[in-house]
PDB file of C-alpha atoms in Angstrom:
ATOM      1  CA  MET A   1       6.615 -41.885 -12.083  1.00  0.00           C
ATOM      2  CA  THR A   2       7.134 -38.254 -13.048  1.00  0.00           C
ATOM      3  CA  PRO A   3       6.651 -35.694 -10.262  1.00  0.00           C
ATOM      4  CA  THR A   4       4.064 -33.022 -10.845  1.00  0.00           C
ATOM      5  CA  ALA A   5       3.976 -29.408  -9.791  1.00  0.00           C
ATOM      6  CA  PRO A   6       1.970 -28.729  -6.641  1.00  0.00           C
ATOM      7  CA  ALA A   7      -1.606 -27.639  -7.209  1.00  0.00           C
ATOM      8  CA  ASP A   8      -2.021 -23.882  -7.294  1.00  0.00           C
ATOM      9  CA  PRO A   9      -5.472 -22.842  -6.072  1.00  0.00           C
ATOM     10  CA  ALA A  10      -5.218 -19.494  -7.853  1.00  0.00           C
ATOM     11  CA  GLY A  11      -4.617 -21.309 -11.138  1.00  0.00           C
ATOM     12  CA  SER A  12      -1.363 -19.494 -11.953  1.00  0.00           C
ATOM     13  CA  SER A  13       1.538 -21.174 -13.645  1.00  0.00           C
ATOM     14  CA  ALA A  14       4.212 -19.631 -11.402  1.00  0.00           C
ATOM     15  CA  ALA A  15       6.037 -22.926 -10.849  1.00  0.00           C
ATOM     16  CA  ARG A  16       6.133 -23.619 -14.599  1.00  0.00           C
ATOM     17  CA  ASP A  17       7.327 -20.119 -15.467  1.00  0.00           C
ATOM     18  CA  PHE A  18      10.154 -20.131 -12.939  1.00  0.00           C
ATOM     19  CA  SER A  19      13.615 -21.104 -14.183  1.00  0.00           C
ATOM     20  CA  LEU A  20      16.868 -21.849 -12.426  1.00  0.00           C
ATOM     21  CA  ARG A  21      20.020 -22.124 -14.554  1.00  0.00           C
ATOM     22  CA  ILE A  22      23.274 -23.276 -12.958  1.00  0.00           C
ATOM     23  CA  ARG A  23      26.741 -22.832 -14.450  1.00  0.00           C
ATOM     24  CA  ASP A  24      30.230 -23.338 -13.092  1.00  0.00           C
ATOM     25  CA  ARG A  25      32.483 -20.337 -13.582  1.00  0.00           C
ATOM     26  CA  GLY A  26      35.794 -21.662 -12.307  1.00  0.00           C
ATOM     27  CA  GLU A  27      35.522 -21.790  -8.528  1.00  0.00           C
ATOM     28  CA  VAL A  28      32.239 -19.865  -8.569  1.00  0.00           C
ATOM     29  CA  LEU A  29      28.758 -21.307  -9.030  1.00  0.00           C
ATOM     30  CA  LEU A  30      26.512 -18.980 -11.053  1.00  0.00           C
ATOM     31  CA  ILE A  31      22.766 -19.373 -10.471  1.00  0.00           C
ATOM     32  CA  GLU A  32      20.535 -17.426 -12.852  1.00  0.00           C
ATOM     33  CA  LEU A  33      16.879 -17.105 -11.888  1.00  0.00           C
ATOM     34  CA  GLY A  34      13.989 -16.327 -14.221  1.00  0.00           C
ATOM     35  CA  GLY A  35      10.254 -15.789 -13.867  1.00  0.00           C
ATOM     36  CA  PRO A  36       8.513 -15.121 -10.560  1.00  0.00           C
ATOM     37  CA  LEU A  37      10.220 -16.028  -7.284  1.00  0.00           C
ATOM     38  CA  SER A  38       7.074 -16.548  -5.225  1.00  0.00           C
ATOM     39  CA  GLY A  39       5.027 -19.543  -4.141  1.00  0.00           C
ATOM     40  CA  ALA A  40       6.417 -22.977  -5.040  1.00  0.00           C
ATOM     41  CA  PRO A  41       9.590 -21.605  -6.728  1.00  0.00           C
ATOM     42  CA  VAL A  42      10.710 -20.164  -3.383  1.00  0.00           C
ATOM     43  CA  GLU A  43      10.781 -23.676  -1.920  1.00  0.00           C
ATOM     44  CA  ILE A  44      12.572 -25.036  -5.010  1.00  0.00           C
ATOM     45  CA  LEU A  45      15.300 -22.400  -4.644  1.00  0.00           C
ATOM     46  CA  ARG A  46      15.530 -22.899  -0.874  1.00  0.00           C
ATOM     47  CA  MET A  47      16.041 -26.654  -1.226  1.00  0.00           C
ATOM     48  CA  TYR A  48      18.638 -26.206  -3.961  1.00  0.00           C
ATOM     49  CA  LEU A  49      20.617 -23.588  -2.002  1.00  0.00           C
ATOM     50  CA  VAL A  50      20.551 -25.591   1.240  1.00  0.00           C
ATOM     51  CA  ARG A  51      21.861 -28.682  -0.554  1.00  0.00           C
ATOM     52  CA  THR A  52      24.472 -26.722  -2.487  1.00  0.00           C
ATOM     53  CA  LEU A  53      25.771 -24.846   0.547  1.00  0.00           C
ATOM     54  CA  ALA A  54      26.022 -28.108   2.489  1.00  0.00           C
ATOM     55  CA  THR A  55      28.152 -29.742  -0.212  1.00  0.00           C
ATOM     56  CA  LEU A  56      30.626 -26.958  -1.008  1.00  0.00           C
ATOM     57  CA  ALA A  57      33.726 -26.759   1.180  1.00  0.00           C
ATOM     58  CA  VAL A  58      33.957 -22.975   0.745  1.00  0.00           C
ATOM     59  CA  PRO A  59      30.847 -21.700  -0.999  1.00  0.00           C
ATOM     60  CA  ALA A  60      31.274 -19.060  -3.696  1.00  0.00           C
ATOM     61  CA  LEU A  61      27.948 -18.337  -5.387  1.00  0.00           C
ATOM     62  CA  VAL A  62      26.518 -15.613  -7.565  1.00  0.00           C
ATOM     63  CA  VAL A  63      22.713 -15.552  -7.684  1.00  0.00           C
ATOM     64  CA  ASP A  64      21.527 -13.372 -10.565  1.00  0.00           C
ATOM     65  CA  LEU A  65      18.029 -11.917 -10.322  1.00  0.00           C
ATOM     66  CA  SER A  66      18.000 -10.040 -13.630  1.00  0.00           C
ATOM     67  CA  GLY A  67      15.626 -12.593 -15.205  1.00  0.00           C
ATOM     68  CA  LEU A  68      13.078 -12.449 -12.393  1.00  0.00           C
ATOM     69  CA  THR A  69       9.656 -10.980 -13.064  1.00  0.00           C
ATOM     70  CA  GLY A  70       8.585 -10.944  -9.425  1.00  0.00           C
ATOM     71  CA  LEU A  71       9.948 -11.399  -5.921  1.00  0.00           C
ATOM     72  CA  ASP A  72       7.990 -11.798  -2.707  1.00  0.00           C
ATOM     73  CA  ALA A  73       9.078 -11.535   0.925  1.00  0.00           C
ATOM     74  CA  ALA A  74       9.596 -15.314   1.216  1.00  0.00           C
ATOM     75  CA  GLY A  75      11.915 -15.272  -1.814  1.00  0.00           C
ATOM     76  CA  LEU A  76      13.897 -12.408  -0.336  1.00  0.00           C
ATOM     77  CA  GLU A  77      14.215 -14.278   2.973  1.00  0.00           C
ATOM     78  CA  VAL A  78      15.578 -17.377   1.186  1.00  0.00           C
ATOM     79  CA  LEU A  79      18.296 -15.201  -0.349  1.00  0.00           C
ATOM     80  CA  ARG A  80      19.103 -13.602   3.011  1.00  0.00           C
ATOM     81  CA  SER A  81      19.274 -16.973   4.750  1.00  0.00           C
ATOM     82  CA  ALA A  82      21.540 -18.453   2.068  1.00  0.00           C
ATOM     83  CA  THR A  83      23.800 -15.391   2.292  1.00  0.00           C
ATOM     84  CA  ARG A  84      24.128 -15.895   6.071  1.00  0.00           C
ATOM     85  CA  ASP A  85      24.767 -19.638   5.615  1.00  0.00           C
ATOM     86  CA  ALA A  86      27.480 -19.010   2.999  1.00  0.00           C
ATOM     87  CA  ARG A  87      29.229 -16.544   5.336  1.00  0.00           C
ATOM     88  CA  ALA A  88      28.988 -19.006   8.247  1.00  0.00           C
ATOM     89  CA  ALA A  89      30.713 -21.615   6.066  1.00  0.00           C
ATOM     90  CA  GLY A  90      33.563 -19.196   5.303  1.00  0.00           C
ATOM     91  CA  GLY A  91      32.304 -18.399   1.813  1.00  0.00           C
ATOM     92  CA  ARG A  92      30.222 -15.784   0.101  1.00  0.00           C
ATOM     93  CA  LEU A  93      26.954 -15.510  -1.817  1.00  0.00           C
ATOM     94  CA  VAL A  94      26.537 -12.420  -3.987  1.00  0.00           C
ATOM     95  CA  VAL A  95      23.179 -11.316  -5.416  1.00  0.00           C
ATOM     96  CA  THR A  96      23.344  -9.494  -8.762  1.00  0.00           C
ATOM     97  CA  GLY A  97      21.006  -7.805 -11.189  1.00  0.00           C
ATOM     98  CA  GLY A  98      18.164  -7.348  -8.753  1.00  0.00           C
ATOM     99  CA  LEU A  99      18.266  -3.722  -7.686  1.00  0.00           C
ATOM    100  CA  PRO A 100      15.356  -2.538  -9.870  1.00  0.00           C
ATOM    101  CA  LEU A 101      13.253  -5.545  -8.853  1.00  0.00           C
ATOM    102  CA  LEU A 102      14.023  -5.065  -5.166  1.00  0.00           C
ATOM    103  CA  ASP A 103      13.044  -1.380  -5.465  1.00  0.00           C
ATOM    104  CA  ALA A 104       9.850  -2.114  -7.431  1.00  0.00           C
ATOM    105  CA  ALA A 105       8.778  -4.807  -4.983  1.00  0.00           C
ATOM    106  CA  GLY A 106       9.143  -2.387  -2.099  1.00  0.00           C
ATOM    107  CA  THR A 107      11.913  -4.543  -0.675  1.00  0.00           C
ATOM    108  CA  ALA A 108      14.648  -1.966  -1.115  1.00  0.00           C
ATOM    109  CA  ASP A 109      15.620  -2.794   2.458  1.00  0.00           C
ATOM    110  CA  ALA A 110      17.703  -5.709   1.255  1.00  0.00           C
ATOM    111  CA  ALA A 111      19.676  -5.787   4.501  1.00  0.00           C
ATOM    112  CA  GLY A 112      21.739  -8.906   4.799  1.00  0.00           C
ATOM    113  CA  LEU A 113      22.263  -9.302   1.054  1.00  0.00           C
ATOM    114  CA  ASP A 114      25.605  -8.813  -0.637  1.00  0.00           C
ATOM    115  CA  LEU A 115      24.402  -6.848  -3.691  1.00  0.00           C
ATOM    116  CA  LEU A 116      26.357  -6.068  -6.839  1.00  0.00           C
ATOM    117  CA  PRO A 117      24.928  -4.655 -10.075  1.00  0.00           C
ATOM    118  CA  THR A 118      26.043  -7.284 -12.628  1.00  0.00           C
ATOM    119  CA  ILE A 119      27.074 -10.919 -12.988  1.00  0.00           C
ATOM    120  CA  ASP A 120      30.543  -9.800 -14.083  1.00  0.00           C
ATOM    121  CA  ALA A 121      30.926  -7.710 -10.911  1.00  0.00           C
ATOM    122  CA  GLY A 122      29.789 -10.675  -8.800  1.00  0.00           C
ATOM    123  CA  LEU A 123      32.177 -13.086 -10.487  1.00  0.00           C
ATOM    124  CA  ALA A 124      35.059 -10.615 -10.143  1.00  0.00           C
ATOM    125  CA  ALA A 125      34.316 -10.176  -6.425  1.00  0.00           C
ATOM    126  CA  LEU A 126      34.510 -13.938  -5.876  1.00  0.00           C
ATOM    127  CA  ASP A 127      37.553 -14.732  -7.992  1.00  0.00           C
ATOM    128  CA  PRO A 128      40.318 -16.115  -5.807  1.00  0.00           C
ATOM    129  CA  PRO A 129      43.365 -13.822  -5.526  1.00  0.00           C
ATOM    130  CA  GLY A 130      45.863 -14.448  -8.295  1.00  0.00           C
ATOM    131  CA  THR A 131      43.251 -15.718 -10.744  1.00  0.00           C
ATOM    132  CA  PRO A 132      43.769 -14.225 -14.221  1.00  0.00           C
TER     133      PRO A 132
END
């Protein structure tokens, strides 16, 4: 049986428009988000990050927001929580590409997030010392 997306009373297709792309970049896990991060996609991302952080010995993640078209307060809180959890595990979660979106959403107070402007900057910040 194939799971279905939860019913959306407003009739939007937010869950269908949301995308989450995962790539390994050496020791770093790159997570690229697309579409709106609100409603059901927030829970999808939360579940993925919780599971991922629980399975990595020393988490090193870059979450890129440059493909997002929207971000609500619940989405921002998931990112903050995952950042705290990564630090508590002795690792780091860096958020990239989201400064314009954070400003436009009125969430410029991104306290608790480790923000860098680009994926390349995030990957460079998480490269282990001595990595070429």
